[in-house]
Short mmCIF file of C-alpha atoms in Angstrom, two decimals:
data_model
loop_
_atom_site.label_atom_id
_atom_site.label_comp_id
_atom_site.label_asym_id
_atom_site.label_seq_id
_atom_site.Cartn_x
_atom_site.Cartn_y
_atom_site.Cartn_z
CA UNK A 1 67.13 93.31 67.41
CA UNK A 2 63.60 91.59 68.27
CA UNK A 3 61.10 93.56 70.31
CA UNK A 4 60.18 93.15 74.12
CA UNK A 5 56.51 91.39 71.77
CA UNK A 6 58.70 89.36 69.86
CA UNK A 7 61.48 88.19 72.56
CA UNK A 8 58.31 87.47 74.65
CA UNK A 9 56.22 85.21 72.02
CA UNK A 10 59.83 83.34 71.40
CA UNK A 11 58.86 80.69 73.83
CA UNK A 12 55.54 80.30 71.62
CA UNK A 13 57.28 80.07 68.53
CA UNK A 14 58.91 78.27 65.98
CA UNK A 15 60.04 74.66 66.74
CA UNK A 16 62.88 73.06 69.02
CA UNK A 17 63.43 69.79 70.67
CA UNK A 18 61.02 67.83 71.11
CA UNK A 19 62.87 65.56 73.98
CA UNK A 20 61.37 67.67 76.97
CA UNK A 21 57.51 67.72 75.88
CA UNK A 22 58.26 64.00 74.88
CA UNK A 23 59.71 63.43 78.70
CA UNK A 24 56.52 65.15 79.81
CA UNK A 25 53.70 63.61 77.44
CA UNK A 26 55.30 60.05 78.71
CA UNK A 27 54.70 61.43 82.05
CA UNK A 28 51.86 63.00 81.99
CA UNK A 29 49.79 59.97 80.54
CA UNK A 30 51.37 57.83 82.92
CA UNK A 31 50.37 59.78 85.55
CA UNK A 32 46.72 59.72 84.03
CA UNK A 33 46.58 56.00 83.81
CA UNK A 34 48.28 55.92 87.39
CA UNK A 35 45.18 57.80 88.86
CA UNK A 36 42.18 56.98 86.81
CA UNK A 37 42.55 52.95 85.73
CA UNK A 38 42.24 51.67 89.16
CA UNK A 39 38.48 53.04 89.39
CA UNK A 40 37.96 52.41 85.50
CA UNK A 41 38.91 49.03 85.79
CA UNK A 42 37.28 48.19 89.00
CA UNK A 43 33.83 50.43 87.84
CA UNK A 44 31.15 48.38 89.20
CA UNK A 45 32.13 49.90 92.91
CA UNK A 46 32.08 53.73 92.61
CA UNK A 47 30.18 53.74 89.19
CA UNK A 48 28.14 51.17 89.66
CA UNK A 49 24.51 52.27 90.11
CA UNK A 50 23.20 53.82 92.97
CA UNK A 51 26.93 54.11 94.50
CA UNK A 52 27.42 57.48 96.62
CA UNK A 53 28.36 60.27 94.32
CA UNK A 54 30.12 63.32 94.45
CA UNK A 55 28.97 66.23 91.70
CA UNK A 56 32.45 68.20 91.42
CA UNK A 57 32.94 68.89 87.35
CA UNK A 58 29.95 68.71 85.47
CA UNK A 59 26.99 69.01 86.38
CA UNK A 60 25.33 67.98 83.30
CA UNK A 61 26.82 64.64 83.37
CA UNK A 62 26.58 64.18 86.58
CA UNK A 63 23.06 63.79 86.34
CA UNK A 64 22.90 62.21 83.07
CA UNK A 65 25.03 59.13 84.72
CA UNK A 66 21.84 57.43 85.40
CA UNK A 67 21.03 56.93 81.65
CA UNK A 68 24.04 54.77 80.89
CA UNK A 69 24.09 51.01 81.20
CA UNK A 70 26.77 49.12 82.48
CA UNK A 71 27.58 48.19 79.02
CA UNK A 72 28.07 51.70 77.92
CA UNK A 73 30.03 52.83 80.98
CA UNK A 74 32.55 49.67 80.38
CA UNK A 75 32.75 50.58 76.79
CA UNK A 76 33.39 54.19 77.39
CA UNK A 77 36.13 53.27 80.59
CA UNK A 78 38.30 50.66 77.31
CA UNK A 79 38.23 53.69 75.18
CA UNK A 80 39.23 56.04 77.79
CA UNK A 81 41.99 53.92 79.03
CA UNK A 82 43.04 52.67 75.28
CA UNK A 83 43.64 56.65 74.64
CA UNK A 84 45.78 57.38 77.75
CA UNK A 85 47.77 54.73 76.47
CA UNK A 86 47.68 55.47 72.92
CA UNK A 87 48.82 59.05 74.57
CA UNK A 88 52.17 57.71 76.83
CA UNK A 89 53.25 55.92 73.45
CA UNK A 90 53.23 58.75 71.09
CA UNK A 91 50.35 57.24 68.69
CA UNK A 92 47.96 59.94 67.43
CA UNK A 93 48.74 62.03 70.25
CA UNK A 94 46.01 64.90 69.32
CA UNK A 95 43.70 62.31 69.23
CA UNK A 96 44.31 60.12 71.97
CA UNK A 97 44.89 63.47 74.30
CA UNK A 98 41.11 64.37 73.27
CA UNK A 99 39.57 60.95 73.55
CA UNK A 100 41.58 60.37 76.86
CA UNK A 101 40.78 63.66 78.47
CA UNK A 102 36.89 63.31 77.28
CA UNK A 103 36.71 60.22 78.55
CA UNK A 104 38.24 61.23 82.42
CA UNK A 105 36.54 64.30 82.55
CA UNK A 106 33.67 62.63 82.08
CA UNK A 107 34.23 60.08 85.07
CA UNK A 108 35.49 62.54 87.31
CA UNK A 109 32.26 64.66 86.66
CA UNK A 110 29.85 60.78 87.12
CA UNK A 111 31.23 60.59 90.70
CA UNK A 112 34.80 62.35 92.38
CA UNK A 113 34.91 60.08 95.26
CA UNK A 114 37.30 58.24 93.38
CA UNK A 115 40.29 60.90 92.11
CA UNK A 116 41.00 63.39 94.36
CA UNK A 117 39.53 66.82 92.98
CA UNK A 118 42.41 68.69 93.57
CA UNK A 119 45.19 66.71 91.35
CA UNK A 120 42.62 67.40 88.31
CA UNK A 121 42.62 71.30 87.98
CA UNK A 122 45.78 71.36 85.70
CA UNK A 123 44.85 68.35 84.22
CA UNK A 124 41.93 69.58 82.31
CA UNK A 125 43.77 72.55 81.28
CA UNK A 126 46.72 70.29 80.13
CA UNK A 127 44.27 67.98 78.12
CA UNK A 128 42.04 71.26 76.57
CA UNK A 129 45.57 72.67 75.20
CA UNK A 130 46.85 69.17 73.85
CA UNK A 131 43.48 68.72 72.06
CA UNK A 132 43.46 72.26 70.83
CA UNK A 133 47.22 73.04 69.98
CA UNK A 134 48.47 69.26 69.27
CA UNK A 135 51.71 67.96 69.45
CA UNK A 136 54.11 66.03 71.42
CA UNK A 137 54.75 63.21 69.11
CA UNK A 138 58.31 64.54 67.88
CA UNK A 139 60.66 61.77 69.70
CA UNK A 140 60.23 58.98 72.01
CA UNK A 141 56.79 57.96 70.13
CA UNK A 142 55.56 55.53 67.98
CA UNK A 143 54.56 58.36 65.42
CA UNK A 144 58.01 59.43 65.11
CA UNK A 145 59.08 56.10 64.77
CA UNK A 146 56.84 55.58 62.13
CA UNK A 147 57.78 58.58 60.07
CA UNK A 148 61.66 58.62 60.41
CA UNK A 149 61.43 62.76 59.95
CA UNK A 150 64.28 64.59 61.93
CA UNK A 151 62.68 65.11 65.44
CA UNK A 152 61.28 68.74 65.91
CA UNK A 153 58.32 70.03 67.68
CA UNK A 154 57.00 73.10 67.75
CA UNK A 155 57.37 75.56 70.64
CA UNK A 156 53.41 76.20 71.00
CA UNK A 157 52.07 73.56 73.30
CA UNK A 158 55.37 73.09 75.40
CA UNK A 159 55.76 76.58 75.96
CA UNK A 160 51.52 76.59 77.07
CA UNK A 161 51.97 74.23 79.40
CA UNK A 162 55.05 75.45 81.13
CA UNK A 163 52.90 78.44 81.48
CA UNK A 164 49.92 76.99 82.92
CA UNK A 165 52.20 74.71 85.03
CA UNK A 166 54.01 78.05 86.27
CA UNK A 167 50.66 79.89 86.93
CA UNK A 168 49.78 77.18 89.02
CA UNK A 169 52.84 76.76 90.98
CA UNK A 170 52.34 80.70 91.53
CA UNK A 171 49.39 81.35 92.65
CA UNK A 172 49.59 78.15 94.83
CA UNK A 173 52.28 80.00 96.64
CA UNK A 174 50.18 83.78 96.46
CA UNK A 175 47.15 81.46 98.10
CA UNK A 176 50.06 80.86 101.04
CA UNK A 177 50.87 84.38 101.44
CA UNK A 178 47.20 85.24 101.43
CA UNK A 179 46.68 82.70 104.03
CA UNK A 180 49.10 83.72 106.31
CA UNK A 181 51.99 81.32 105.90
CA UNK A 182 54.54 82.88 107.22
CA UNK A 183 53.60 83.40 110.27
CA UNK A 184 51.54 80.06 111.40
CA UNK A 185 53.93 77.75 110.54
CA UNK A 186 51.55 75.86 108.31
CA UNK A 187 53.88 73.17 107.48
CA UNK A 188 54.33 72.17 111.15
CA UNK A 189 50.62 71.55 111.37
CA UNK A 190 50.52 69.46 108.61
CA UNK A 191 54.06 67.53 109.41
CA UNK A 192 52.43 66.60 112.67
CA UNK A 193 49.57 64.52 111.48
CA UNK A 194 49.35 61.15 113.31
CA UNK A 195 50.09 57.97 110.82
CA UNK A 196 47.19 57.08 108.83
CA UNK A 197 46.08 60.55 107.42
CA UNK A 198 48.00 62.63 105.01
CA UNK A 199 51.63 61.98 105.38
CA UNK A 200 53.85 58.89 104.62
CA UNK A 201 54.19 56.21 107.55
CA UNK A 202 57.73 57.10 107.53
CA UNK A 203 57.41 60.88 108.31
CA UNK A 204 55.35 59.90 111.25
CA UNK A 205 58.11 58.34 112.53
CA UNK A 206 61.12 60.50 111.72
CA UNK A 207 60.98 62.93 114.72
CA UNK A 208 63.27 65.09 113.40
CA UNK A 209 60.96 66.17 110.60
CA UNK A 210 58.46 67.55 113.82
CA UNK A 211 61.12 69.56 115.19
CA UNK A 212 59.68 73.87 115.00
CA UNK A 213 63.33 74.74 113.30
CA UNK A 214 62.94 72.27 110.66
CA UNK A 215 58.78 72.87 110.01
CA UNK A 216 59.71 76.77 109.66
CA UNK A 217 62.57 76.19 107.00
CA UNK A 218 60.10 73.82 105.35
CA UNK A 219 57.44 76.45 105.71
CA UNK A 220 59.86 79.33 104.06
CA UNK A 221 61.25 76.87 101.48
CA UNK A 222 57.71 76.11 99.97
CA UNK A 223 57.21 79.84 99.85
CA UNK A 224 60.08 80.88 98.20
CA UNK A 225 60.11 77.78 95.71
CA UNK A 226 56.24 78.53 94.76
CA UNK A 227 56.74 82.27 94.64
CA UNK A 228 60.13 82.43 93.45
CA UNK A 229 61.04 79.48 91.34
CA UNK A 230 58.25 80.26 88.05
CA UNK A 231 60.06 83.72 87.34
CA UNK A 232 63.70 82.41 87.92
CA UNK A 233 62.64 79.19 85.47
CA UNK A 234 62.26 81.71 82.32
CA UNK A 235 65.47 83.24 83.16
CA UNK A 236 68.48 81.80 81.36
CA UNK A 237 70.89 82.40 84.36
CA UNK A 238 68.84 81.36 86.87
CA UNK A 239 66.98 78.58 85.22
CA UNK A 240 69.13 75.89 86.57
CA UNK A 241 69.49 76.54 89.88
CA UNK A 242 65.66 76.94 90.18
CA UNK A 243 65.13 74.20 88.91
CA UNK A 244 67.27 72.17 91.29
CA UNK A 245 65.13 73.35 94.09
CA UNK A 246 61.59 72.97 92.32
CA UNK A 247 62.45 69.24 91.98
CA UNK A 248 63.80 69.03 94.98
CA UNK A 249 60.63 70.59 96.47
CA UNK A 250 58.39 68.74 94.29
CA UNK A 251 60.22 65.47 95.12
CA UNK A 252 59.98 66.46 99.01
CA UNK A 253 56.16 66.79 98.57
CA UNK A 254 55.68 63.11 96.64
CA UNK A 255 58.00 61.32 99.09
CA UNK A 256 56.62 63.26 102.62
CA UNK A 257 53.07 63.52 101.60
CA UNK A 258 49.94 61.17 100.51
CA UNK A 259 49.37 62.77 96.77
CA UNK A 260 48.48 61.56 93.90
CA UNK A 261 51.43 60.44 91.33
CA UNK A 262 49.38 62.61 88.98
CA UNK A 263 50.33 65.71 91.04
CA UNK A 264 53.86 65.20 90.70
CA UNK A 265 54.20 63.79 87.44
CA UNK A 266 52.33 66.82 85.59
CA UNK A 267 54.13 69.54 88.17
CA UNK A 268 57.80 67.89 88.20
CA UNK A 269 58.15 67.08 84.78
CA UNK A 270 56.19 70.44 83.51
CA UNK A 271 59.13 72.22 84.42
CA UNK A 272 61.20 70.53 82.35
CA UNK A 273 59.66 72.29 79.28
CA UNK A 274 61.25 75.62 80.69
CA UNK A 275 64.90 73.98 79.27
CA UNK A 276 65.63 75.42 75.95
CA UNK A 277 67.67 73.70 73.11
CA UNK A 278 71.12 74.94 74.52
CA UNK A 279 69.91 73.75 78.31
CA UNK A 280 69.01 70.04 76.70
CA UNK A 281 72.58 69.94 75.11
CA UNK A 282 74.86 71.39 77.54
CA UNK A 283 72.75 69.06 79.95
CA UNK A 284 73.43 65.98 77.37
CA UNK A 285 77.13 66.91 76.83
CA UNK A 286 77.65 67.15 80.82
CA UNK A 287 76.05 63.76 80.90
CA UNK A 288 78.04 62.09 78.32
CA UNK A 289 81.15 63.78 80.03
CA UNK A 290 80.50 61.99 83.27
CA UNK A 291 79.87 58.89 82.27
CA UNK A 292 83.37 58.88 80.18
CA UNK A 293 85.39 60.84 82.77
CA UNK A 294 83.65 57.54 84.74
CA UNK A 295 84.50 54.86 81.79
CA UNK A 296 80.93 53.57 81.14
CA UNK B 1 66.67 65.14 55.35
CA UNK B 2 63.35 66.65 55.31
CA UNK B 3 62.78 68.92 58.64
CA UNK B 4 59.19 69.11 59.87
CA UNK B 5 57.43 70.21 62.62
CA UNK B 6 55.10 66.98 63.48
CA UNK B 7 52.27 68.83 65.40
CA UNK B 8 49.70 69.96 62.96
CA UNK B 9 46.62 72.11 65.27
CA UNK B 10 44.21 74.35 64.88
CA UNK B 11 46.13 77.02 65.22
CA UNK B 12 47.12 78.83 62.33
CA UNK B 13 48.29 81.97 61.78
CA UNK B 14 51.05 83.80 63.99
CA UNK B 15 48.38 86.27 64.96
CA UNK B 16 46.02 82.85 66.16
CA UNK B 17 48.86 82.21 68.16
CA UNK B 18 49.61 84.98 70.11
CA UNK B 19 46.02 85.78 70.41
CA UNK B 20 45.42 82.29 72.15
CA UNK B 21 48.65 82.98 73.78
CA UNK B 22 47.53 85.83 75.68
CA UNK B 23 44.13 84.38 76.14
CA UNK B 24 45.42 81.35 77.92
CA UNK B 25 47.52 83.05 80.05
CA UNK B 26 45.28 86.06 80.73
CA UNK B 27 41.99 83.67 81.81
CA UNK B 28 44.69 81.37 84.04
CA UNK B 29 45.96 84.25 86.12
CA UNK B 30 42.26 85.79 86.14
CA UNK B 31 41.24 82.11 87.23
CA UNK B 32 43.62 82.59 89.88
CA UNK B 33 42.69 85.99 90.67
CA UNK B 34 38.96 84.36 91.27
CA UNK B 35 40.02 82.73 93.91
CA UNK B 36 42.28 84.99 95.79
CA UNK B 37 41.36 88.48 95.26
CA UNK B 38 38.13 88.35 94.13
CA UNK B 39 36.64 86.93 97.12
CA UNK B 40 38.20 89.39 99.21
CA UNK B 41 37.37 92.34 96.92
CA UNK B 42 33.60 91.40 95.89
CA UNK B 43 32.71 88.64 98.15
CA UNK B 44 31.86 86.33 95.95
CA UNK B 45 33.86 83.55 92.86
CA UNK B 46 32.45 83.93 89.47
CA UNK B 47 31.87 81.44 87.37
CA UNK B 48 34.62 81.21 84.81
CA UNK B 49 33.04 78.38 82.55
CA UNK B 50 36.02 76.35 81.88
CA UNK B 51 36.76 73.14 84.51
CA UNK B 52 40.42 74.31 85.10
CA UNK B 53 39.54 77.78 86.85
CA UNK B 54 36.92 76.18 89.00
CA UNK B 55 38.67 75.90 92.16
CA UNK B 56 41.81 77.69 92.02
CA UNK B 57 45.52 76.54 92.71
CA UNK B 58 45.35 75.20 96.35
CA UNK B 59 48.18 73.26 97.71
CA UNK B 60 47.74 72.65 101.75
CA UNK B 61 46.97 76.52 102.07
CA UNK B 62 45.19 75.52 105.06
CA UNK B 63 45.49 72.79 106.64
CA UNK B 64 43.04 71.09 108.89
CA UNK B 65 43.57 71.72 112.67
CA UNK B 66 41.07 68.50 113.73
CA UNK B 67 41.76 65.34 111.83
CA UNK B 68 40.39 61.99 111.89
CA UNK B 69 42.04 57.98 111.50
CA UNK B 70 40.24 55.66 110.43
CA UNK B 71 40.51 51.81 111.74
CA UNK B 72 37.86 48.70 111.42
CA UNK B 73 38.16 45.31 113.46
CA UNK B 74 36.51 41.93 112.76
CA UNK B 75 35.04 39.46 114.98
CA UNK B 76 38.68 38.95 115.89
CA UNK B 77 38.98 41.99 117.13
CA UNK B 78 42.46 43.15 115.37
CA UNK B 79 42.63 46.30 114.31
CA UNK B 80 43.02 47.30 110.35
CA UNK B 81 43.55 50.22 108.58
CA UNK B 82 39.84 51.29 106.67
CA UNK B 83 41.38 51.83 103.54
CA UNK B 84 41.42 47.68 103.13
CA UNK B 85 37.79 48.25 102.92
CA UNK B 86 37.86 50.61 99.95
CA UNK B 87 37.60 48.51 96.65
CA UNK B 88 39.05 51.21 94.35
CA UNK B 89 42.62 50.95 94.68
CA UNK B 90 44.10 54.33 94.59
CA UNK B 91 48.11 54.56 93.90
CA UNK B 92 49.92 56.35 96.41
CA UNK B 93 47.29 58.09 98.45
CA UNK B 94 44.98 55.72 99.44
CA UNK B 95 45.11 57.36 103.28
CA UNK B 96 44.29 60.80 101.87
CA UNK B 97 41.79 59.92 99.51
CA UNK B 98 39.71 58.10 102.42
CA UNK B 99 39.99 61.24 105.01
CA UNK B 100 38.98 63.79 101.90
CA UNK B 101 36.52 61.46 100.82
CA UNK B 102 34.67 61.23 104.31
CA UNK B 103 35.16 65.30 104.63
CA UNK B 104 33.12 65.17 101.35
CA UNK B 105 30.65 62.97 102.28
CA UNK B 106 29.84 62.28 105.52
CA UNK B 107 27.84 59.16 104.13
CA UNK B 108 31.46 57.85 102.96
CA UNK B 109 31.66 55.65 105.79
CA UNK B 110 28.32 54.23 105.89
CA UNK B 111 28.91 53.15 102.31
CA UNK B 112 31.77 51.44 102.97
CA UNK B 113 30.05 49.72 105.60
CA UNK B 114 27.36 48.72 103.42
CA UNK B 115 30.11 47.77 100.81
CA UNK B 116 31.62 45.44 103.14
CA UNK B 117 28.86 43.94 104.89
CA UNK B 118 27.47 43.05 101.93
CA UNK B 119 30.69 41.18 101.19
CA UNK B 120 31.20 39.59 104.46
CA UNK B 121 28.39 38.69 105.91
CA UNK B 122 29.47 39.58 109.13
CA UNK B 123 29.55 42.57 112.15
CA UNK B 124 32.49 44.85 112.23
CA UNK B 125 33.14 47.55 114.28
CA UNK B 126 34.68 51.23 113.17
CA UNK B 127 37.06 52.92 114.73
CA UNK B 128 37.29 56.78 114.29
CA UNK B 129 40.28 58.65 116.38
CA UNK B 130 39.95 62.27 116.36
CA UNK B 131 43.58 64.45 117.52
CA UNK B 132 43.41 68.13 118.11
CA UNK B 133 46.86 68.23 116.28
CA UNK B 134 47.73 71.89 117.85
CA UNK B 135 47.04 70.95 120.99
CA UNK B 136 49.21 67.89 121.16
CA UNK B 137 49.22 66.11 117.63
CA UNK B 138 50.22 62.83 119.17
CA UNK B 139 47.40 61.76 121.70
CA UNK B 140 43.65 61.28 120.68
CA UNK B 141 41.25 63.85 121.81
CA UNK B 142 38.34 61.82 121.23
CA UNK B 143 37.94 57.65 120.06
CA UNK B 144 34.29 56.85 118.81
CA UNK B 145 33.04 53.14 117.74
CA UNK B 146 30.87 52.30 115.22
CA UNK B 147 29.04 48.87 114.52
CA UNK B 148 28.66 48.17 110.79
CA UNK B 149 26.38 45.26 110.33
CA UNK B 150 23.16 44.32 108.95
CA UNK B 151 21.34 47.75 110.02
CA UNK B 152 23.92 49.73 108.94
CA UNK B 153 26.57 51.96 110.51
CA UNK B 154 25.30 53.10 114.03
CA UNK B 155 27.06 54.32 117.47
CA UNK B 156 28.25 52.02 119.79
#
């Protein structure tokens, strides 16, 4: 019988599918591209020089933005966009992750008026793994394409990122508790910002969604998901039912509020990783029931 | 069929493993713990090197009790949202991004100003709408006007 060490390093170790870290490295670049090409692209308005600045990552290179020509910063913003994409497509993943992550961290440290700061914590961590560990090319990429090997991948970098994706999640929820959540009603505050600020046009509108009983459930739900739903992921018999209600809060937070895609795409989809092999095929047999029980 | 594992790291041995394992996991909840109960318990963040433990995992914690719209008009005098004035697209947020972006940087405006006179060669005016959203979210406590135009942002 393996020991409490072993049964806990499990996650770490060895290989399995690679279908959920391939979900999530699609994802996850996408999201990248989604919330850094719009200023790379257009860079002659917040990196052009003399633009307003805001020093939130590096110091260092914030101040060394003034050396580099236009030339230089175009030439960097190609490569930098070339690798996310090179990243969503599964070519030199390991690579492309480090170029790609180099390259926004970089940008984000020049000026953070562009990307919101607070989408960007887990992405550094996210990139730093990928470009230490490596991986994420084992289906759904042109590398795996290219070498016709049976997909596997190993267990290291999905089972890092679930972790830092759970830590997150967490201690976002511990932050709540610390700040007095439960008894404020925190999410009626912010569901009753006018049009125009943080919330979707539509939730402005919807004036069910201001009503005390419905901003207190709201207020208890995010709790209990943040607190509640990282343990109950790594748990075989809870895993799916958690995970039901982190997507559905996750998917509540993308569609009510003004974040970034970024946010969800790295959150959502990192909990994905928490599926074993027997989740991904009892979850692929149910599907391939369904859609005979419904003749397709 | 030959099986194998595509990712080749750094990472070694089964010891390097665990060991950056239980590194990564220890220095994220520490990170965490920086943020939370270290402030409370010694007053003070520490500096943690690496960019992901920076700030700490907020999500809406606490949420702003005064907030601020932002609206511009032309010569024309219809009203627009502000973000049409922002260059950089941003996907999804582009609301959010301008109201963090002015907390930031108070200056936000007045580059955006300069941004767009530049552009259009003519006198806007800036409309900020301030609501006390626990006192009643739904009327504006306070409407200020601002003239962008050749001299820059200034009061009404």
């Amino acid at each position: 019988m393996a020991s409490a060490t072993d049964r806990f390093f499990a996650r770490f170790e060895g290989t399995g599918t690679p279908y959920p870290l391939a979900i999530f490295r699609v994802a996850f670049f996408v999201g990248v591209a989604l919330h850094f090409f719009p200023s790379l692209i257009t860079l002659d308005d917040a990196y052009r020089r003399g633009a307003l600045r805001s020093d939130e990552w590096s110091h260092w290179l914030y101040l060394r933005f003034d050396d580099l020509g236009p030339g230089t910063l175009r030439l960097m913003s190609i490569v930098t966009m070339l690798a996310c994409v090179c990243g969503a497509i599964g070519l030199r993943t390991r690579v492309a992750a480090i170029v790609a992550g180099l390259g926004v961290y970089s940008f984000a440290s020049f000026n953070g008026l562009p990307v919101q700061t607070l989408a960007l914590v887990n992405t550094w961590a996210i990139f730093l793994l990928w470009g230490l560990v490596g991986g994420g090319s084992g289906a759904l990429s042109v590398d795996a394409w290219a070498s016709r090997e049976t997909p596997v991948e190993p267990r290291l970098l999905p089972g890092l990122i679930l972790a830092q994706t759970l830590i997150g999640v967490f201690f976002a929820g511990i932050e709540k508790l610390l700040a007095g959540w439960p008894f404020v009603n925190e999410m009626g505050v912010l569901l009753s910002y006018p049009k125009g600020f943080l919330l979707r046009d539509w939730v402005t509108q919807v004036g069910l969604l201001h009503h005390p009983l419905v901003t207190r459930t709201f207020t208890w739900f995010t709790i209990v998901v943040e607190v509640g739903a990282p343990p109950l992921l790594l748990w075989k018999r809870t895993r799916l039912a958690a995970l039901i209600a982190y997507e559905a809060f996750f998917l509540g937070i993308i569609a009510m509020l003004e974040v970034p895609p970024l946010f969800y795409c790295m959150f959502a989809f990192g909990a994905l990783l928490a599926l074993d092999d027997d989740d991904v095929s009892a979850l692929v047999a149910r599907s391939r029931a369904l859609r005979s029980r419904f003749g397709k | 069929m030959k099986v194998k594992p595509r990712a080749r790291g750094i990472i070694g041995s089964v010891t390097d493993r665990r060991v950056l394992v239980v590194a990564w996991i220890a220095l994220s909840v520490l990170g965490a713990m920086n943020h939370t109960i270290a402030e409370k318990l010694f007053g003070q963040r520490f500096d943690l090197v690496l960019p992901h433990l920076k700030y700490g995992h907020v999500m809406f914690n606490k949420n702003l009790r005064v907030v601020q719209t932002y609206e511009y008009a032309g010569p024309d005098g219809v009203r627009h949202d502000l973000v049409e004035l922002v260059r950089t697209p941003s996907i999804g947020y582009r609301h959010a991004r301008l109201a963090i972006n002015v907390l930031l940087k108070r200056d936000y405006l007045r580059e955006l100003c300069y941004r767009a006179y530049g552009a259009r060669k003519e006198e806007l005016s800036f409309f900020v709408t301030e609501y006390q959203v626990d006192v009643d979210p739904r009327t504006p406590s306070q409407t200020k006007t601002l003239v962008c135009g050749a001299h820059g942002l200034r009061d009404r």
